[in-house]
Tab-separated table of C-alpha atoms in Angstrom:
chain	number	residue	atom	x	y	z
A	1	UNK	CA	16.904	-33.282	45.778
A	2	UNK	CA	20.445	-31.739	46.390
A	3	UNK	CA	20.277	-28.301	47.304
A	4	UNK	CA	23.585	-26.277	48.548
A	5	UNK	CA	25.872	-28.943	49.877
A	6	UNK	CA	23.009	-31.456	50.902
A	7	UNK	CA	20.822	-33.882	50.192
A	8	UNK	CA	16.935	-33.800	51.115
A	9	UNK	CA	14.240	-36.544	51.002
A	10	UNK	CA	10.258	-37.160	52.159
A	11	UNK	CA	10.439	-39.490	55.385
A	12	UNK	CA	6.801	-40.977	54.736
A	13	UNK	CA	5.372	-42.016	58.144
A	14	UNK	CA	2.092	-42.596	59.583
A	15	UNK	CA	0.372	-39.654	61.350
A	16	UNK	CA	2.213	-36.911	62.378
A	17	UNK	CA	5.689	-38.115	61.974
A	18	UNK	CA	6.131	-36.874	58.614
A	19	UNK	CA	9.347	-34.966	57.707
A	20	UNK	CA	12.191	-34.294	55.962
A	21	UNK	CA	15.756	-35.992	55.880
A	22	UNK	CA	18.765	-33.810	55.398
A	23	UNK	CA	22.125	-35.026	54.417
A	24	UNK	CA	24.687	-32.370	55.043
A	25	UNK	CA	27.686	-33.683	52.788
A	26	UNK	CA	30.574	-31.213	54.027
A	27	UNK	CA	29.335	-32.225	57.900
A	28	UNK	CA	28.720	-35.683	57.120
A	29	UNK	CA	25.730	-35.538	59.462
A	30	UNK	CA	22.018	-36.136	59.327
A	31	UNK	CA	19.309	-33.937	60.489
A	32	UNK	CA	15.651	-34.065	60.417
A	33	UNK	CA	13.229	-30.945	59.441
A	34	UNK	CA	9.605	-30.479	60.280
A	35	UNK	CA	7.336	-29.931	57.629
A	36	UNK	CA	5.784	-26.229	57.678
A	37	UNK	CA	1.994	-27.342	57.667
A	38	UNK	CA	0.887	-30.086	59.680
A	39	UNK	CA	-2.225	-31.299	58.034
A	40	UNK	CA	-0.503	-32.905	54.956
A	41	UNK	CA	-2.622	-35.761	54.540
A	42	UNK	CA	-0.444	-38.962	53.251
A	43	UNK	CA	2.268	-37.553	51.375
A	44	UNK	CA	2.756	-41.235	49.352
A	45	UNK	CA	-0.629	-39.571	47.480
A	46	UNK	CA	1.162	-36.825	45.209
A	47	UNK	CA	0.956	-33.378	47.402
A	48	UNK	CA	4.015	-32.530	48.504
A	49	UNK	CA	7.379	-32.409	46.632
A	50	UNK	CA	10.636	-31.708	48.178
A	51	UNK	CA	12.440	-28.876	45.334
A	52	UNK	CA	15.140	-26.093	45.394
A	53	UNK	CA	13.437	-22.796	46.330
A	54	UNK	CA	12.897	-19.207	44.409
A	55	UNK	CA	16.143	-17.440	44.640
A	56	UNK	CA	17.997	-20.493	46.161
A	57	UNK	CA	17.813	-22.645	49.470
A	58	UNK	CA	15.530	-25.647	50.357
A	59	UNK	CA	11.621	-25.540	48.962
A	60	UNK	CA	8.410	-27.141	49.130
A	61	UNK	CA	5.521	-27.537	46.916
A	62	UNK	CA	2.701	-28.281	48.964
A	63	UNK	CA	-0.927	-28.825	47.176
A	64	UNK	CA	-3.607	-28.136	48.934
A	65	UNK	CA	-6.696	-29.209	46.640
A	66	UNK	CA	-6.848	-27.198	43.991
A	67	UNK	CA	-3.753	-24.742	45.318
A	68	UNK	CA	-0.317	-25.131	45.032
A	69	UNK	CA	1.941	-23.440	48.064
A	70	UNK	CA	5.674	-23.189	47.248
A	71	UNK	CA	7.217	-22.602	50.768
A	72	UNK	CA	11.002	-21.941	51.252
A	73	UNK	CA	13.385	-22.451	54.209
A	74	UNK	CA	14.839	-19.176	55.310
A	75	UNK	CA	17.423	-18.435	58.722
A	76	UNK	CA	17.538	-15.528	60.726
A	77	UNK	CA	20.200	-13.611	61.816
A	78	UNK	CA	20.216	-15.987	65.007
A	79	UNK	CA	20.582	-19.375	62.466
A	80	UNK	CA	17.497	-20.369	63.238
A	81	UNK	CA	15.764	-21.892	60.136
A	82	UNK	CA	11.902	-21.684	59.607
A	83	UNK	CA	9.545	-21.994	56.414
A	84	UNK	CA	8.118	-19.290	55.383
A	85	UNK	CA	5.137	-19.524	52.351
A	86	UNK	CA	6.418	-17.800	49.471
A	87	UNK	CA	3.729	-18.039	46.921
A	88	UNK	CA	-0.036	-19.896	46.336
A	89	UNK	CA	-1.056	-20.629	43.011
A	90	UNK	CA	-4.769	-21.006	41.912
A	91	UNK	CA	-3.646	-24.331	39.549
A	92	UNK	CA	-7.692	-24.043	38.363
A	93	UNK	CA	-7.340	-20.936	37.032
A	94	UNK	CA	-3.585	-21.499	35.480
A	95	UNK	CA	-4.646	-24.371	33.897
A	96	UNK	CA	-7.736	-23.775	32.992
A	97	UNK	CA	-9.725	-26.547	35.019
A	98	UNK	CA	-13.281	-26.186	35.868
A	99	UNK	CA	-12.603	-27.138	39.675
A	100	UNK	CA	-16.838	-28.030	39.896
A	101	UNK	CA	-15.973	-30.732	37.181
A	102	UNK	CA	-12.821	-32.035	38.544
A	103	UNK	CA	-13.289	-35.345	39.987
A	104	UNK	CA	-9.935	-35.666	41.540
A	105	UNK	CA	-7.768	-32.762	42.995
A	106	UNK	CA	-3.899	-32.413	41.218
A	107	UNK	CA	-1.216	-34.290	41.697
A	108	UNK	CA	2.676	-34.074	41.598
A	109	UNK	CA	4.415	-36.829	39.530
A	110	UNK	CA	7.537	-35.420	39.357
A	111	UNK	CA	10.085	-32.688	39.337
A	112	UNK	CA	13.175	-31.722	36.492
A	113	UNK	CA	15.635	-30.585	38.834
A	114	UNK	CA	17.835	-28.579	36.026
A	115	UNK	CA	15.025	-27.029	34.387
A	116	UNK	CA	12.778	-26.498	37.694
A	117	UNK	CA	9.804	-27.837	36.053
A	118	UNK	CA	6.814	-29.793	38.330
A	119	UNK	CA	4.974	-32.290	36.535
A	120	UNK	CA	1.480	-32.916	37.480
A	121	UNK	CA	-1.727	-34.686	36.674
A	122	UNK	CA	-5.104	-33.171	36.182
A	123	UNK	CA	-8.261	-34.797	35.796
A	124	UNK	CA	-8.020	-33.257	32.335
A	125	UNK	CA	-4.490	-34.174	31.752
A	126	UNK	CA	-0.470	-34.069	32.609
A	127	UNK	CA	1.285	-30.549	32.395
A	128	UNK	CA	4.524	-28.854	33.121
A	129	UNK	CA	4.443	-26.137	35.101
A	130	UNK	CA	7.383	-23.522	36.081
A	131	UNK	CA	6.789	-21.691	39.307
A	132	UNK	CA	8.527	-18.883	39.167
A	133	UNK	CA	7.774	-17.936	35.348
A	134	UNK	CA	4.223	-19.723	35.370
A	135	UNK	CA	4.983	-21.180	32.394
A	136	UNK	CA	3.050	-23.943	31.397
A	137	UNK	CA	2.632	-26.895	28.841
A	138	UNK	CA	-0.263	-29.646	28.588
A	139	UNK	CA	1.806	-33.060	28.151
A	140	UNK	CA	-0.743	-35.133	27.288
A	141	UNK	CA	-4.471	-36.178	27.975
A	142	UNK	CA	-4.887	-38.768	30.827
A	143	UNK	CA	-7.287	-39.896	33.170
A	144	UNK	CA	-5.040	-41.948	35.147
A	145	UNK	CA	-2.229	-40.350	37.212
A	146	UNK	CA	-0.624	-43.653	38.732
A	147	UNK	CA	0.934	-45.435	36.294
A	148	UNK	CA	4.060	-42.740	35.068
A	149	UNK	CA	7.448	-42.252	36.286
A	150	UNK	CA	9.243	-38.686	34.705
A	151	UNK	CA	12.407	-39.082	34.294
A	152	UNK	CA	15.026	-36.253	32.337
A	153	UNK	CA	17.813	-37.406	30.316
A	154	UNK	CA	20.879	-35.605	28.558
A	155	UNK	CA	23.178	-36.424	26.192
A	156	UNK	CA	26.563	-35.206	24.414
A	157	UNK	CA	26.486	-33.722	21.476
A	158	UNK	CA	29.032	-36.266	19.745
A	159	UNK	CA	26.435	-38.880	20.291
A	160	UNK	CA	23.655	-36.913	17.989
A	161	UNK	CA	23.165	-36.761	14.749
A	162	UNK	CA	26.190	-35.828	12.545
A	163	UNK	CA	28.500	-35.665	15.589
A	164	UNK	CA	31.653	-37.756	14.008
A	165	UNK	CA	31.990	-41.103	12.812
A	166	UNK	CA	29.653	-42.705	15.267
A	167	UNK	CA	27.092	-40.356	15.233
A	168	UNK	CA	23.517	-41.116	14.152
A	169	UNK	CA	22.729	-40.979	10.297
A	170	UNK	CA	20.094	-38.518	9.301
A	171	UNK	CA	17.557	-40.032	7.145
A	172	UNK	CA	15.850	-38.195	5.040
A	173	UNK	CA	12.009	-39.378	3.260
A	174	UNK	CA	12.169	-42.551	4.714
C-alpha cells in the first residue's frame, strides 16, 4: 500500500520475525516496522492487512477471531513512531454471523485502496466492509475463501458507452 510518500508491505516470516517493509520514496531508503501485537499467528492465512489509517498515516487491520482491530501508526512530539489501537469491531454482530455456527473465523481477501473498502470471507459469505462508516455489503455466498483474487479497475469515460466514435453501442432488447 502507498501511504504519504512510501511504500509498505507484509514481510511473511516464520515465528516471530514478522514485520513490515517501508519504502520511503523521497529518502530512497528502507526501513523495517514491528508489528503492534505479537501473537499474529501466520499472516499468509488472511488476518492481517497492511491499509492507510483513519484520518491519514500507516494502518493495520488485524483480526483476531471473530474481531477486527484497525491500529494506526502515530509519532510523538520526540518522532518516535508507535501503534496505537484505534478501533475493534465485533464482525459477528456487524454482519450478522452466529459466531457458535461459524466453522471458520473471517478472513481478509483484499483491500480497494481508493474506496477504503476490506473484503472478507465469512463462513456465510464474502462482504465489503468500510471501517470508518461501517458500511457494509454481502458480495456473494461462498463457502470457500481461497480461491479469489479482488482486484479494482477504472476506466475513462470516452471508453463507455456513447463516449465518441469508439465508444460502446448501447443495445437495447437484445
Amino acid at each position: 500500500v502507498m501511504v504519504g510518500g512510501s511504500f509498505y508491505w507484509l514481510l511473511y516470516g516464520y515465528g516471530n520475525s514478522q514485520q513490515i517493509l517501508e519504502f520511503d520514496l523521497d529518502k530512497r531508503s528502507l526501513a523495517f516496522i514491528p508489528m503492534p501485537v505479537s501473537d499474529i499467528g501466520d499472516m499468509r492465512d488472511g488476518n492481517i492487512w497492511v491499509m492507510p489509517a483513519e484520518g491519514g498515516g500507516l494502518g493495520l487491520l488485524f483480526l483476531r477471531g471473530i474481531c477486527a482491530q484497525l491500529w494506526k501508526r502515530k509519532t510523538d512530539c520526540k518522532g518516535v513512531a508507535s501503534w496505537v489501537l484505534g478501533k475493534t469491531v465485533e464482525l459477528d454482530k456487524l454482519l450478522s454471523l452466529n459466531s457458535e455456527k461459524q466453522r471458520e473465523r473471517p478472513r481478509i481477501l483484499g483491500f480497494a485502496e481508493d474506496n477504503n473498502v476490506v473484503l472478507l470471507w465469512t463462513s456465510v459469505g464474502v462482504f465489503t466492509v468500510q471501517f470508518e462508516s461501517l458500511q457494509i455489503k454481502k458480495v456473494f455466498e461462498s463457502s470457500t475463501w481461497y480461491l479469489y483474487f479482488p482486484f479494482e479497475g477504472v476506466y475513462t469515460a470516452d471508453g463507455c458507452i456513447g463516449g465518441g466514435p469508439s465508444g460502446a453501442k448501447l443495445l437495447y432488447n437484445t
